[in-house]
mmCIF file of C-alpha atoms in Angstrom:
data_model
loop_
_atom_site.group_PDB
_atom_site.id
_atom_site.type_symbol
_atom_site.label_atom_id
_atom_site.label_comp_id
_atom_site.label_asym_id
_atom_site.label_seq_id
_atom_site.Cartn_x
_atom_site.Cartn_y
_atom_site.Cartn_z
ATOM 1 C CA MET C 4 164.422 69.695 147.284
ATOM 2 C CA PRO C 5 165.620 71.472 150.500
ATOM 3 C CA MET C 6 163.085 73.466 152.523
ATOM 4 C CA ARG C 7 164.889 76.740 151.909
ATOM 5 C CA THR C 8 164.645 76.209 148.124
ATOM 6 C CA ARG C 9 160.963 75.328 148.308
ATOM 7 C CA ALA C 10 160.257 78.186 150.679
ATOM 8 C CA ALA C 11 161.763 80.551 148.141
ATOM 9 C CA ALA C 12 159.397 79.172 145.507
ATOM 10 C CA LEU C 13 156.393 79.420 147.824
ATOM 11 C CA ALA C 14 157.375 82.988 148.639
ATOM 12 C CA THR C 15 156.023 84.055 145.262
ATOM 13 C CA LEU C 16 152.530 83.335 146.642
ATOM 14 C CA THR C 17 152.728 86.272 149.060
ATOM 15 C CA VAL C 18 154.999 89.162 150.050
ATOM 16 C CA ALA C 19 156.173 90.210 153.548
ATOM 17 C CA ALA C 20 156.145 93.840 154.811
ATOM 18 C CA LEU C 21 157.988 95.358 157.814
ATOM 19 C CA ALA C 22 158.944 98.311 160.523
ATOM 20 C CA ALA C 23 158.827 99.638 164.570
ATOM 21 C CA GLY C 24 160.861 99.200 167.832
ATOM 22 C CA THR C 25 161.183 100.350 171.392
ATOM 23 C CA ALA C 26 163.540 101.628 174.104
ATOM 24 C CA LEU C 27 163.522 101.732 177.879
ATOM 25 C CA THR C 28 162.962 105.055 179.616
ATOM 26 C CA ALA C 29 166.121 106.133 181.448
ATOM 27 C CA PRO C 30 166.119 107.849 184.873
ATOM 28 C CA ALA C 31 166.163 111.664 184.870
ATOM 29 C CA GLY C 32 169.613 112.955 184.065
ATOM 30 C CA ALA C 33 170.831 109.651 182.681
ATOM 31 C CA ALA C 34 171.556 108.867 179.055
ATOM 32 C CA PRO C 35 168.731 106.874 177.398
ATOM 33 C CA LYS C 36 169.332 103.133 177.303
ATOM 34 C CA LYS C 37 167.926 100.832 174.689
ATOM 35 C CA ALA C 38 165.890 97.842 175.801
ATOM 36 C CA ALA C 39 167.694 94.528 175.660
ATOM 37 C CA PRO C 40 166.600 92.804 172.445
ATOM 38 C CA PRO C 41 164.687 89.526 172.741
ATOM 39 C CA ALA C 42 166.881 86.415 172.835
ATOM 40 C CA PHE C 43 166.689 83.802 170.076
ATOM 41 C CA LEU C 44 166.714 80.026 170.063
ATOM 42 C CA ALA C 45 170.024 78.196 169.856
ATOM 43 C CA ALA C 46 170.522 75.363 167.371
ATOM 44 C CA SER C 47 170.481 72.832 170.226
ATOM 45 C CA GLU C 48 166.959 73.914 171.204
ATOM 46 C CA LEU C 49 165.335 72.839 167.937
ATOM 47 C CA PRO C 50 163.641 69.433 167.469
ATOM 48 C CA PRO C 51 166.440 66.847 167.189
ATOM 49 C CA HIS C 52 167.205 65.719 163.655
ATOM 50 C CA PRO C 53 167.741 61.935 163.383
ATOM 51 C CA SER C 54 170.795 62.108 161.139
ATOM 52 C CA SER C 55 172.080 65.676 161.001
ATOM 53 C CA GLY C 56 172.784 68.439 163.496
ATOM 54 C CA TRP C 57 171.413 71.964 163.265
ATOM 55 C CA THR C 58 173.408 75.046 162.257
ATOM 56 C CA ALA C 59 172.193 78.488 163.363
ATOM 57 C CA GLY C 60 172.647 81.526 161.178
ATOM 58 C CA PRO C 61 173.168 85.068 162.511
ATOM 59 C CA VAL C 62 170.330 87.180 163.900
ATOM 60 C CA THR C 63 169.325 89.434 160.998
ATOM 61 C CA ASP C 64 167.025 92.430 160.596
ATOM 62 C CA GLY C 65 163.871 92.021 158.526
ATOM 63 C CA PHE C 66 161.121 89.484 157.971
ATOM 64 C CA PRO C 67 162.389 86.075 156.772
ATOM 65 C CA ALA C 68 161.578 84.887 153.256
ATOM 66 C CA GLU C 69 161.235 81.397 154.762
ATOM 67 C CA LEU C 70 157.850 82.414 156.241
ATOM 68 C CA ALA C 71 156.544 84.383 153.272
ATOM 69 C CA TYR C 72 154.504 81.438 151.984
ATOM 70 C CA CYS C 73 152.111 81.884 154.942
ATOM 71 C CA LEU C 74 152.831 85.331 156.399
ATOM 72 C CA GLY C 75 153.023 87.986 153.749
ATOM 73 C CA GLU C 76 150.863 90.871 152.618
ATOM 74 C CA GLY C 77 148.609 90.760 155.698
ATOM 75 C CA VAL C 78 151.470 91.177 158.197
ATOM 76 C CA PRO C 79 151.757 94.703 159.691
ATOM 77 C CA ALA C 80 154.920 96.739 159.296
ATOM 78 C CA TYR C 81 157.246 96.394 162.295
ATOM 79 C CA ASP C 82 160.990 96.072 162.935
ATOM 80 C CA TYR C 83 161.301 92.301 162.657
ATOM 81 C CA ARG C 84 164.458 90.319 163.425
ATOM 82 C CA HIS C 85 165.028 86.689 162.514
ATOM 83 C CA ARG C 86 167.402 83.724 162.621
ATOM 84 C CA VAL C 87 167.484 80.903 160.058
ATOM 85 C CA PHE C 88 168.566 77.358 160.953
ATOM 86 C CA HIS C 89 169.457 74.481 158.635
ATOM 87 C CA THR C 90 170.645 70.893 158.626
ATOM 88 C CA ASP C 91 172.855 69.164 156.081
ATOM 89 C CA LEU C 92 169.771 67.447 154.675
ATOM 90 C CA ASP C 93 166.261 68.640 153.795
ATOM 91 C CA THR C 94 165.148 70.143 157.124
ATOM 92 C CA GLY C 95 165.140 73.861 157.932
ATOM 93 C CA ALA C 96 163.778 76.195 160.584
ATOM 94 C CA VAL C 97 163.408 79.900 161.301
ATOM 95 C CA GLN C 98 162.500 82.176 164.204
ATOM 96 C CA VAL C 99 161.284 85.765 163.911
ATOM 97 C CA THR C 100 160.668 88.204 166.770
ATOM 98 C CA VAL C 101 159.136 91.664 166.989
ATOM 99 C CA VAL C 102 158.707 94.135 169.845
ATOM 100 C CA THR C 103 155.475 96.088 169.422
ATOM 101 C CA GLY C 104 154.531 99.318 171.188
ATOM 102 C CA SER C 105 152.393 97.780 173.941
ATOM 103 C CA ALA C 106 151.012 94.520 175.303
ATOM 104 C CA ALA C 107 147.708 95.291 173.558
ATOM 105 C CA LYS C 108 149.474 95.682 170.208
ATOM 106 C CA GLY C 109 151.420 92.486 170.842
ATOM 107 C CA LYS C 110 148.183 90.623 171.556
ATOM 108 C CA ALA C 111 146.597 91.982 168.378
ATOM 109 C CA LEU C 112 149.633 91.039 166.270
ATOM 110 C CA ALA C 113 149.742 87.498 167.685
ATOM 111 C CA ALA C 114 146.027 87.074 166.937
ATOM 112 C CA LEU C 115 146.538 88.293 163.367
ATOM 113 C CA LEU C 116 149.514 85.997 162.769
ATOM 114 C CA ASN C 117 147.543 82.997 164.019
ATOM 115 C CA LYS C 118 144.663 83.969 161.727
ATOM 116 C CA GLU C 119 147.025 84.222 158.741
ATOM 117 C CA ILE C 120 148.501 80.799 159.481
ATOM 118 C CA ARG C 121 145.044 79.217 159.838
ATOM 119 C CA SER C 122 144.075 80.522 156.386
ATOM 120 C CA CYS C 123 147.434 79.657 154.802
ATOM 121 C CA ALA C 124 146.402 76.352 153.197
ATOM 122 C CA ASP C 125 143.380 77.914 151.483
ATOM 123 C CA ARG C 126 145.442 80.834 150.186
ATOM 124 C CA ILE C 127 148.130 78.518 148.795
ATOM 125 C CA GLU C 128 145.537 76.504 146.868
ATOM 126 C CA LEU C 129 143.907 79.667 145.509
ATOM 127 C CA SER C 130 147.269 81.040 144.410
ATOM 128 C CA ASP C 131 148.637 77.805 142.926
ATOM 129 C CA PRO C 132 146.188 75.294 141.354
ATOM 130 C CA GLU C 133 149.079 72.810 141.082
ATOM 131 C CA THR C 134 149.409 72.577 144.872
ATOM 132 C CA GLU C 135 147.118 70.897 147.409
ATOM 133 C CA ALA C 136 147.479 72.175 150.976
ATOM 134 C CA GLU C 137 146.077 71.123 154.344
ATOM 135 C CA GLY C 138 146.382 72.912 157.671
ATOM 136 C CA ARG C 139 146.128 71.473 161.167
ATOM 137 C CA TYR C 140 145.833 73.048 164.606
ATOM 138 C CA TYR C 141 147.802 71.467 167.456
ATOM 139 C CA GLY C 142 146.491 73.628 170.301
ATOM 140 C CA THR C 143 147.901 76.179 172.716
ATOM 141 C CA LEU C 144 150.789 76.098 175.185
ATOM 142 C CA PRO C 145 150.804 77.611 178.723
ATOM 143 C CA VAL C 146 153.877 79.819 178.430
ATOM 144 C CA GLU C 147 153.942 83.549 179.305
ATOM 145 C CA GLU C 148 150.918 85.062 177.478
ATOM 146 C CA GLY C 149 150.469 81.858 175.518
ATOM 147 C CA ALA C 150 151.507 80.205 172.260
ATOM 148 C CA ALA C 151 149.614 78.385 169.504
ATOM 149 C CA VAL C 152 150.963 75.573 167.303
ATOM 150 C CA HIS C 153 149.914 74.835 163.724
ATOM 151 C CA GLY C 154 150.813 72.367 160.972
ATOM 152 C CA LEU C 155 150.770 72.680 157.176
ATOM 153 C CA HIS C 156 151.188 70.013 154.494
ATOM 154 C CA THR C 157 151.596 70.774 150.793
ATOM 155 C CA GLU C 158 151.727 68.444 147.803
ATOM 156 C CA THR C 159 152.286 69.512 144.207
ATOM 157 C CA SER C 160 150.872 67.917 141.078
ATOM 158 C CA TRP C 161 154.376 66.614 140.247
ATOM 159 C CA GLY C 162 154.658 64.818 143.599
ATOM 160 C CA ALA C 163 156.700 67.154 145.792
ATOM 161 C CA THR C 164 155.428 66.957 149.376
ATOM 162 C CA ASP C 165 156.432 69.106 152.343
ATOM 163 C CA VAL C 166 155.323 69.451 155.949
ATOM 164 C CA HIS C 167 155.698 72.550 158.110
ATOM 165 C CA LEU C 168 155.111 73.343 161.769
ATOM 166 C CA LEU C 169 154.507 76.942 162.812
ATOM 167 C CA SER C 170 153.904 78.542 166.177
ATOM 168 C CA VAL C 171 153.073 82.021 167.455
ATOM 169 C CA GLY C 172 153.940 82.994 171.025
ATOM 170 C CA ARG C 173 153.819 86.198 173.060
ATOM 171 C CA ASP C 174 155.532 87.671 176.101
ATOM 172 C CA GLY C 175 153.893 91.033 176.815
ATOM 173 C CA ARG C 176 154.445 93.281 173.817
ATOM 174 C CA THR C 177 156.932 90.883 172.181
ATOM 175 C CA VAL C 178 155.784 88.290 169.660
ATOM 176 C CA THR C 179 157.770 85.409 168.201
ATOM 177 C CA VAL C 180 157.042 82.999 165.359
ATOM 178 C CA VAL C 181 158.895 79.711 164.958
ATOM 179 C CA GLY C 182 158.766 77.700 161.753
ATOM 180 C CA TRP C 183 160.085 74.207 160.976
ATOM 181 C CA GLY C 184 159.820 72.240 157.729
ATOM 182 C CA GLN C 185 161.070 69.323 155.668
ATOM 183 C CA MET C 186 160.034 66.918 152.916
ATOM 184 C CA GLY C 187 157.261 64.586 154.069
ATOM 185 C CA ASP C 188 153.765 64.643 155.505
ATOM 186 C CA PHE C 189 152.137 65.125 158.914
ATOM 187 C CA GLY C 190 153.386 61.746 160.084
ATOM 188 C CA ASP C 191 156.965 63.005 159.726
ATOM 189 C CA ALA C 192 156.426 66.133 161.840
ATOM 190 C CA PRO C 193 157.924 66.093 165.377
ATOM 191 C CA VAL C 194 154.963 67.861 166.982
ATOM 192 C CA ALA C 195 155.843 67.100 170.625
ATOM 193 C CA ALA C 196 159.467 68.232 170.186
ATOM 194 C CA PHE C 197 158.340 71.337 168.303
ATOM 195 C CA LYS C 198 156.023 72.274 171.178
ATOM 196 C CA LYS C 199 159.028 72.076 173.531
ATOM 197 C CA THR C 200 160.979 74.309 171.139
ATOM 198 C CA THR C 201 158.108 76.806 171.050
ATOM 199 C CA LYS C 202 157.920 76.978 174.852
ATOM 200 C CA LYS C 203 161.677 77.519 175.005
ATOM 201 C CA ALA C 204 161.466 80.274 172.359
ATOM 202 C CA VAL C 205 158.856 82.206 174.353
ATOM 203 C CA ASP C 206 160.486 81.544 177.731
ATOM 204 C CA LYS C 207 163.884 82.871 176.665
ATOM 205 C CA LEU C 208 162.693 86.059 174.923
ATOM 206 C CA TYR C 209 163.642 87.919 178.141
#
C-alpha cells in the first residue's frame, strides 16, 4: 500500500492544528514589503529512488496530512506551508516549513517537534493495539541552528510494515520538517542520503 494511503490511515491517530507569519519592516516612507518565503526542496534533492524518479507537488498552505501520524494535536498553531513528493511506486516524502515570530520561538517549536517525534512510536501503539511501532534517533546535523534526524518503523497485526525518516531543522526563527517513508523496515531506510537531504532543506530555506 503506498505511503500516502497509509499516512492517511495513520492520520486518524492524531490531528494537526495551524496559524502565524511575518513580514520585513520597510524603511520610513516606503511601502511595507513581505519577507521572502522560505525555499523548499526540489525533487532532485531527495534521497535517490532505485527504480523511480521523484515528482514534486506544489507548495501549499497548511500542515500536511502526511505528517499527522506523528505531529498532530501537540503542534502549536502557525501558518504552515508544505510540499508533497511521490514516486511511481511505494515511496513518498513531504516537507513543511513555518516562520515563527522570533528565534526563541523557532527554537522552542523545533524542540517541541523533536519531542513529539521521539514519543511517536509509543503514541501509535497506545492508539492502535494492532500496530507495533519502534522509533530510532540518528543524531544531529551541523547546519545553521542545527537539525535532528529520527526513524520510525511500524508493523500491523496483518503484516503491513512501513519505515519513515523524519528530521527537524532550524534557521533562526524558521523551522522545517522533512519526512520520507516507504514499505519496509529500518534496513531499507536511506539514512545517509536523508541526512544530506535534511542539510539541503535547512541550507536553502534562505
